[in-house]
Short mmCIF file of C-alpha atoms in Angstrom, two decimals:
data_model
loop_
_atom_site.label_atom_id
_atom_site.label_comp_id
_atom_site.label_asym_id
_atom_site.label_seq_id
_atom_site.Cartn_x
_atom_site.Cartn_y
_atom_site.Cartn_z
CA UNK F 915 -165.03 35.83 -199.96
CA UNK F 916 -166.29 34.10 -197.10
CA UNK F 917 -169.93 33.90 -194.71
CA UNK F 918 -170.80 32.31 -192.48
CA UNK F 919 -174.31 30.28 -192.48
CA UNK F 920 -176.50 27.54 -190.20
CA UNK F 921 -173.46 27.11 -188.49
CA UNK F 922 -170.80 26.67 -191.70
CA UNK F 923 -168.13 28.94 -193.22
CA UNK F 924 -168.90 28.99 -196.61
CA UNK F 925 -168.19 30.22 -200.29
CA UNK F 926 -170.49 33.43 -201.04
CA UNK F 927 -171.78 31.59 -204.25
CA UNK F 928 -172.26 28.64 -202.08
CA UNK F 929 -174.54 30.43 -199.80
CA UNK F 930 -178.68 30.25 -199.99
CA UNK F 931 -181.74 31.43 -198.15
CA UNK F 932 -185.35 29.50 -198.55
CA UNK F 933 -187.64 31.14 -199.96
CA UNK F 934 -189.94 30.21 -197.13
CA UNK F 935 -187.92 31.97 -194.41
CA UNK F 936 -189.75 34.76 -192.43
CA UNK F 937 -186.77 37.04 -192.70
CA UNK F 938 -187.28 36.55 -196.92
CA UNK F 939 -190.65 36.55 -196.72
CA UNK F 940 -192.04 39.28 -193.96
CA UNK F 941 -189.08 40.88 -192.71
CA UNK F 942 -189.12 39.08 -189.37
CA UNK F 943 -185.29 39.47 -188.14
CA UNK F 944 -182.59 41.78 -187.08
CA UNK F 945 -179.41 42.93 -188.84
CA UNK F 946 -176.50 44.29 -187.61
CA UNK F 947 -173.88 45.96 -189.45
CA UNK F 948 -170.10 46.26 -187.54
CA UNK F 949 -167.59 48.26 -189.54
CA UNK F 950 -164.17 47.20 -189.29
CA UNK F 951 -160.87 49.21 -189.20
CA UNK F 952 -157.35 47.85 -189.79
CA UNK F 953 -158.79 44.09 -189.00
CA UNK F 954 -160.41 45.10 -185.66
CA UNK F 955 -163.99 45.33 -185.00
CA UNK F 956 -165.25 48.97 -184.46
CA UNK F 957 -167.12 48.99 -181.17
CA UNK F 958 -167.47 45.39 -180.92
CA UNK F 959 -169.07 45.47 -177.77
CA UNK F 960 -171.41 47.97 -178.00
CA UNK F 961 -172.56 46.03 -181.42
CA UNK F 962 -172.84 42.94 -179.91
CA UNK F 963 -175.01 44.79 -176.57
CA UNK F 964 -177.11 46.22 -179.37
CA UNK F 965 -177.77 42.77 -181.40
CA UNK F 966 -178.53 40.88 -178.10
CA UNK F 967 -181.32 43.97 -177.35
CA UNK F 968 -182.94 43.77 -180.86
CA UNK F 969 -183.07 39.95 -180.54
CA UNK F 970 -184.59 40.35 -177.54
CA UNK F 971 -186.99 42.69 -178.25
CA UNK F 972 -188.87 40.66 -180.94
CA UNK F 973 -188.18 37.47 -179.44
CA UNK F 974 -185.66 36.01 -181.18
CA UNK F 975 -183.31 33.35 -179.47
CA UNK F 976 -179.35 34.48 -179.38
CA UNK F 977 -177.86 31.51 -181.18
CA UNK F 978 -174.28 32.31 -179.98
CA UNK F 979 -172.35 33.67 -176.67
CA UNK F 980 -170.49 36.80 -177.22
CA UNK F 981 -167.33 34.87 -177.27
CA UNK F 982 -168.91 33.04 -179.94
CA UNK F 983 -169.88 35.87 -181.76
CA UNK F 984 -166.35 37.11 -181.44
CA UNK F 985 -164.50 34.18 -182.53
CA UNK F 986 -166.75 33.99 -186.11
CA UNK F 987 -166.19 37.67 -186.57
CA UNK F 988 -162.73 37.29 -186.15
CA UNK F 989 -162.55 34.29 -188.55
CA UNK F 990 -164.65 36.20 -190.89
CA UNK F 991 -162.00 39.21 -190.94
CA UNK F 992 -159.13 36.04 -191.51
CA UNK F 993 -160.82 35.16 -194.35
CA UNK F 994 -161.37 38.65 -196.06
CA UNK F 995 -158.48 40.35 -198.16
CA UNK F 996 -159.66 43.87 -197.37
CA UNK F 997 -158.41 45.50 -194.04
CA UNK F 998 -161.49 48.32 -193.65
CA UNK F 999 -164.39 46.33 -194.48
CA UNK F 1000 -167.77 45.51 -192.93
CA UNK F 1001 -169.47 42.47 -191.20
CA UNK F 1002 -173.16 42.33 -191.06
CA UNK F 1003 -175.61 39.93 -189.70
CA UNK F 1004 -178.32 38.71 -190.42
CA UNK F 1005 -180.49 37.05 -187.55
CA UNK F 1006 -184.57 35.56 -188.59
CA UNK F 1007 -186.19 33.05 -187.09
CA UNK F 1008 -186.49 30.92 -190.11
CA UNK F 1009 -188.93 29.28 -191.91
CA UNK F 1010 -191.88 27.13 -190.33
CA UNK F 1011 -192.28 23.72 -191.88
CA UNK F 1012 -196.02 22.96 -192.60
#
């Protein structure tokens, strides 16, 4: 099974989060959850309109177009076995270095 992290597909087992990171620490970031059908996105746009409104709203940068959004998701589903599945994302604004 696959994520994807800072910008890298990667193993699940090869994934971390610092321990420093706001979203760890105080909760400071937005999630989304899409679920998906037969390999297809369940109201990808209305997801993605959502995610861009919650980043938004506590002043989070949107790292990624929607296209860009779409193409990960996409590669995410590639790289899953399971045809009904979810994708969820995880958006913080890291971890301040001192």
């Amino acid at each position: 099974m696959s994520a994807y992290l800072n910008g890298k597909f990667l193993p699940l087992e090869s994934c971390t989060v610092s321990v420093l990171d706001r979203g760890f620490l105080f909760g400071d970031g937005v999630y989304e959850l899409i679920p998906c059908y037969g390999g297809k996105p369940f109201r990808l746009e209305e997801h993605l309109q959502r995610l861009k409104n919650s980043l938004s709203a506590v002043r989070i940068v949107n790292p990624y177009s929607d296209d860009r959004w779409c193409g990960m998701f996409q590669e995410l589903i590639r790289r899953l076995d399971e045809v009904d599945q979810s994708l969820s994302t995880d958006q913080t604004r890291g971890f301040d270095r001192m």
